[in-house]
Short mmCIF file of C-alpha atoms in Angstrom, two decimals:
data_model
loop_
_atom_site.label_atom_id
_atom_site.label_comp_id
_atom_site.label_asym_id
_atom_site.label_seq_id
_atom_site.Cartn_x
_atom_site.Cartn_y
_atom_site.Cartn_z
CA UNK A 22 66.85 75.73 94.96
CA UNK A 23 70.17 73.93 95.42
CA UNK A 24 72.12 77.10 94.60
CA UNK A 25 69.98 79.07 97.04
CA UNK A 26 70.73 76.56 99.80
CA UNK A 27 74.44 76.73 99.04
CA UNK A 28 74.30 80.53 99.20
CA UNK A 29 72.52 80.37 102.57
CA UNK A 30 75.13 77.92 103.87
CA UNK A 31 78.00 80.18 102.76
CA UNK A 32 76.36 83.24 104.30
CA UNK A 33 75.67 81.30 107.50
CA UNK A 34 79.30 80.18 107.72
CA UNK A 35 80.51 83.74 107.19
CA UNK A 36 78.16 85.01 109.89
CA UNK A 37 79.39 82.33 112.30
CA UNK A 38 83.03 83.08 111.46
CA UNK A 39 82.45 86.81 112.02
CA UNK A 40 80.83 86.04 115.38
CA UNK A 41 83.61 83.72 116.60
CA UNK A 42 86.54 85.49 114.92
CA UNK A 43 85.47 89.11 114.38
CA UNK A 44 87.49 91.24 111.99
CA UNK A 45 89.72 93.89 113.50
CA UNK A 46 90.44 96.80 111.16
CA UNK A 47 94.20 96.85 110.38
CA UNK A 48 94.07 100.66 110.16
CA UNK A 49 92.24 101.80 113.32
CA UNK A 50 92.11 98.43 115.14
CA UNK A 51 88.36 98.73 115.61
CA UNK A 52 86.09 95.73 114.93
CA UNK A 53 84.96 95.65 111.31
CA UNK A 54 81.80 94.27 109.79
CA UNK A 55 81.91 91.72 106.97
CA UNK A 56 85.43 92.74 105.91
CA UNK A 57 88.68 93.61 107.68
CA UNK A 58 88.22 97.34 107.07
CA UNK A 59 85.75 99.15 109.28
CA UNK A 60 83.18 101.25 107.34
CA UNK A 61 84.92 104.54 108.19
CA UNK A 62 88.40 103.42 107.11
CA UNK A 63 87.05 101.74 104.00
CA UNK A 64 85.31 104.97 103.03
CA UNK A 65 88.58 106.87 103.55
CA UNK A 66 90.37 104.41 101.24
CA UNK A 67 87.67 104.71 98.59
CA UNK A 68 88.18 108.47 98.53
CA UNK A 69 91.96 108.53 98.95
CA UNK A 70 92.80 109.19 95.31
CA UNK A 71 91.41 112.67 94.68
CA UNK A 72 92.11 114.35 91.34
CA UNK A 73 94.86 112.48 89.49
CA UNK A 74 96.43 112.30 86.05
CA UNK A 75 94.75 109.57 84.01
CA UNK A 76 98.06 108.82 82.30
CA UNK A 77 100.43 108.40 85.27
CA UNK A 78 98.12 108.57 88.35
CA UNK A 79 100.05 111.51 89.85
CA UNK A 80 97.87 113.84 92.01
CA UNK A 81 96.82 117.04 90.23
CA UNK A 82 95.26 120.35 91.20
CA UNK A 83 91.65 121.17 90.25
CA UNK A 84 92.75 123.68 87.59
CA UNK A 85 95.45 121.54 86.01
CA UNK A 86 95.48 120.94 82.27
CA UNK A 87 94.79 117.22 82.01
CA UNK A 88 94.92 116.93 78.23
CA UNK A 89 97.65 114.47 77.22
CA UNK A 90 98.81 113.91 80.79
CA UNK A 91 100.10 116.12 83.58
CA UNK A 92 103.23 118.24 83.84
CA UNK A 93 105.18 115.22 85.07
CA UNK A 94 104.38 112.86 82.18
CA UNK A 95 103.09 114.93 79.25
CA UNK A 96 105.06 114.20 76.10
CA UNK A 97 107.06 111.39 77.70
CA UNK A 98 107.01 107.69 76.86
CA UNK A 99 105.84 105.68 79.87
CA UNK A 100 105.40 102.25 78.30
CA UNK A 101 101.88 101.84 79.69
CA UNK A 102 98.84 103.73 78.36
CA UNK A 103 97.24 104.68 81.67
CA UNK A 104 97.72 104.21 85.39
CA UNK A 105 95.28 103.91 88.28
CA UNK A 106 96.08 103.90 91.99
CA UNK A 107 94.08 103.60 95.16
CA UNK A 108 95.85 106.71 96.41
CA UNK A 109 99.16 108.42 97.19
CA UNK A 110 101.87 106.28 98.75
CA UNK A 111 101.73 107.94 102.16
CA UNK A 112 100.07 107.49 105.52
CA UNK A 113 97.59 104.61 105.65
CA UNK A 114 98.19 103.42 102.09
CA UNK A 115 101.94 103.30 102.67
CA UNK A 116 101.37 101.28 105.86
CA UNK A 117 99.11 98.84 104.02
CA UNK A 118 101.63 98.40 101.19
CA UNK A 119 104.37 97.64 103.72
CA UNK A 120 102.13 95.10 105.47
CA UNK A 121 101.38 93.45 102.15
CA UNK A 122 105.07 92.84 101.43
CA UNK A 123 105.15 90.16 104.16
CA UNK A 124 103.72 86.78 103.23
CA UNK A 125 101.92 86.43 106.55
CA UNK A 126 99.76 89.39 105.51
CA UNK A 127 98.82 87.97 102.11
CA UNK A 128 95.24 87.59 103.35
CA UNK A 129 94.96 91.38 103.02
CA UNK A 130 95.55 91.35 99.24
CA UNK A 131 92.05 90.35 98.02
CA UNK A 132 90.43 92.92 100.31
CA UNK A 133 92.73 95.69 99.08
CA UNK A 134 92.11 94.61 95.50
CA UNK A 135 88.36 94.82 96.09
CA UNK A 136 88.63 98.34 97.52
CA UNK A 137 90.85 99.39 94.60
CA UNK A 138 88.33 98.17 92.02
CA UNK A 139 85.41 99.73 93.88
CA UNK A 140 87.27 103.04 94.18
CA UNK A 141 88.04 103.35 90.49
CA UNK A 142 84.96 102.92 88.33
CA UNK A 143 87.13 103.04 85.19
CA UNK A 144 88.59 99.64 86.07
CA UNK A 145 85.14 98.09 85.90
CA UNK A 146 84.75 99.28 82.30
CA UNK A 147 87.59 97.17 80.90
CA UNK A 148 86.78 94.84 77.97
CA UNK A 149 85.51 91.45 79.07
CA UNK A 150 88.41 89.70 77.33
CA UNK A 151 91.04 91.72 79.22
CA UNK A 152 93.81 89.93 81.08
CA UNK A 153 94.91 90.67 84.63
CA UNK A 154 98.69 90.26 84.78
CA UNK A 155 100.92 90.65 87.86
CA UNK A 156 104.41 92.14 87.59
CA UNK A 157 106.59 89.07 88.24
CA UNK A 158 109.66 88.70 90.43
CA UNK A 159 112.87 87.16 89.14
CA UNK A 160 112.89 83.45 89.94
CA UNK A 161 115.75 83.89 92.43
CA UNK A 162 113.86 86.49 94.45
CA UNK A 163 110.62 84.53 94.14
CA UNK A 164 112.45 81.48 95.52
CA UNK A 165 113.96 83.49 98.38
CA UNK A 166 110.71 85.20 99.35
CA UNK A 167 108.26 82.48 98.37
CA UNK A 168 105.65 85.16 97.76
CA UNK A 169 104.87 87.99 95.34
CA UNK A 170 102.40 90.62 96.59
CA UNK A 171 101.70 91.71 93.00
CA UNK A 172 100.44 88.20 92.23
CA UNK A 173 98.26 88.17 95.35
CA UNK A 174 96.75 91.53 94.37
CA UNK A 175 96.22 90.42 90.77
CA UNK A 176 94.30 87.36 91.93
CA UNK A 177 92.01 89.61 93.93
CA UNK A 178 91.45 91.98 91.00
CA UNK A 179 90.80 89.07 88.64
CA UNK A 180 88.19 87.59 90.95
CA UNK A 181 86.49 90.93 91.63
CA UNK A 182 86.22 91.74 87.89
CA UNK A 183 85.66 88.16 86.66
CA UNK A 184 88.58 88.61 84.25
CA UNK A 185 91.23 86.07 83.33
CA UNK A 186 94.33 85.97 85.52
CA UNK A 187 97.33 85.35 83.27
CA UNK A 188 101.09 85.03 83.78
CA UNK A 189 102.59 85.76 80.36
CA UNK A 190 105.52 87.78 81.71
CA UNK A 191 108.88 86.45 82.81
CA UNK A 192 111.52 88.54 84.57
CA UNK A 193 114.74 87.64 82.80
CA UNK A 194 117.07 90.00 84.66
CA UNK A 195 117.76 89.85 88.37
CA UNK A 196 117.70 93.55 89.22
CA UNK A 197 118.97 95.11 92.47
CA UNK A 198 116.70 96.86 94.95
CA UNK A 199 115.80 100.28 93.56
CA UNK A 200 114.40 102.03 96.64
CA UNK A 201 116.99 104.82 96.54
CA UNK A 202 117.69 104.87 92.79
CA UNK A 203 116.79 107.85 90.63
CA UNK A 204 114.70 107.85 87.48
CA UNK A 205 117.56 107.42 84.99
CA UNK A 206 119.18 104.63 86.99
CA UNK A 207 115.86 102.81 87.38
CA UNK A 208 115.13 103.06 83.66
CA UNK A 209 118.58 101.75 82.78
CA UNK A 210 118.38 98.82 85.21
CA UNK A 211 114.87 97.79 84.11
CA UNK A 212 115.48 98.01 80.36
CA UNK A 213 114.65 94.63 78.78
CA UNK A 214 114.16 93.09 82.24
CA UNK A 215 110.97 91.32 81.09
CA UNK A 216 109.95 89.09 78.23
CA UNK A 217 106.72 87.34 77.29
CA UNK A 218 106.59 83.57 77.24
CA UNK A 219 106.29 82.32 73.68
CA UNK A 220 103.07 80.36 74.23
CA UNK A 221 101.42 83.23 76.09
CA UNK A 222 102.15 85.64 73.24
CA UNK A 223 99.62 83.83 71.05
CA UNK A 224 96.75 85.10 73.18
CA UNK A 225 97.93 88.66 73.70
CA UNK A 226 97.14 90.02 70.25
CA UNK A 227 94.84 93.05 70.44
CA UNK A 228 94.10 92.52 74.10
CA UNK A 229 93.84 95.01 76.99
CA UNK A 230 96.03 94.12 79.96
CA UNK A 231 95.63 95.25 83.56
CA UNK A 232 99.20 95.19 84.82
CA UNK A 233 99.13 94.87 88.62
CA UNK A 234 101.80 95.90 91.13
CA UNK A 235 101.74 97.31 94.65
CA UNK A 236 103.53 100.66 94.14
CA UNK A 237 104.21 102.96 91.18
CA UNK A 238 107.18 105.29 91.65
CA UNK A 239 109.04 106.39 88.51
CA UNK A 240 107.17 103.93 86.31
CA UNK A 241 110.37 102.13 85.26
CA UNK A 242 109.24 98.65 86.33
CA UNK A 243 105.66 98.87 85.02
CA UNK A 244 106.94 100.63 81.90
CA UNK A 245 109.43 97.87 81.10
CA UNK A 246 106.80 95.18 81.69
CA UNK A 247 104.25 97.05 79.56
CA UNK A 248 106.70 97.41 76.67
CA UNK A 249 107.33 93.67 76.71
CA UNK A 250 103.57 93.02 76.62
CA UNK A 251 103.11 95.44 73.72
CA UNK A 252 105.96 93.91 71.74
CA UNK A 253 104.09 90.62 72.09
CA UNK A 254 100.89 92.14 70.69
CA UNK A 255 98.94 93.68 73.57
CA UNK A 256 96.89 96.64 72.34
CA UNK A 257 96.64 98.54 75.64
CA UNK A 258 98.29 98.24 79.03
CA UNK A 259 96.88 99.87 82.17
CA UNK A 260 99.07 99.92 85.28
CA UNK A 261 97.03 99.20 88.38
CA UNK A 262 98.59 99.80 91.82
CA UNK A 263 97.72 100.44 95.44
CA UNK A 264 100.12 103.34 96.07
CA UNK A 265 101.35 106.11 93.77
CA UNK A 266 104.62 107.42 95.19
CA UNK A 267 105.39 111.10 94.87
CA UNK A 268 108.72 112.84 95.13
CA UNK A 269 110.52 111.04 92.28
CA UNK A 270 109.18 112.57 89.05
CA UNK A 271 108.88 110.70 85.78
CA UNK A 272 110.89 113.30 83.87
#
């Protein structure tokens, strides 16, 4: 009875909050319902992915050979075992990722994480002892920015899936911005950029890790982080992102 009353109180507070401070969809600027995304825009996000490669999350045609990855990643070492994205890094998803980079928009992270999990049923089939791990920033950049959108997203994913949020990774190299760098340069810069904290390594053995970031481009960052996790004993690493950028192939 007590739990039921608490639930009613929470629902009543949410209803009152929605009445006094109604959500405005950040995509179309129309009033939402019980979330910031209006039903139409949320549905568009849920269906944004289309047919993609299960290995690198790159969009694929309906007649593509999906065995062992797509033409972009087949036969290549990525570091992670699979990748899942809400959709291509363009249009609305690109705009949302750019919003999320600013700390004042951190409130958007749990809602995006919820849509991502709901859009990809495979995520909900992860082992119950899996860890949700954000890609960390170097301490200098973390200190300068005071905020890491990957961590905010990971918290949302962890809560939605009821999985443990863990921070075993440490970024040991302060890398430059890589927005205009090519694949080879990115791979070289990110090599050995991460390590696993010694205490955290004790719990990684045989575990599946959901490695969370906002954008996947060449895979250099997630790949380097995944390799560090695997060296520490993780059995499987799945990269989980909002946007999958095209135009810079993994080859």
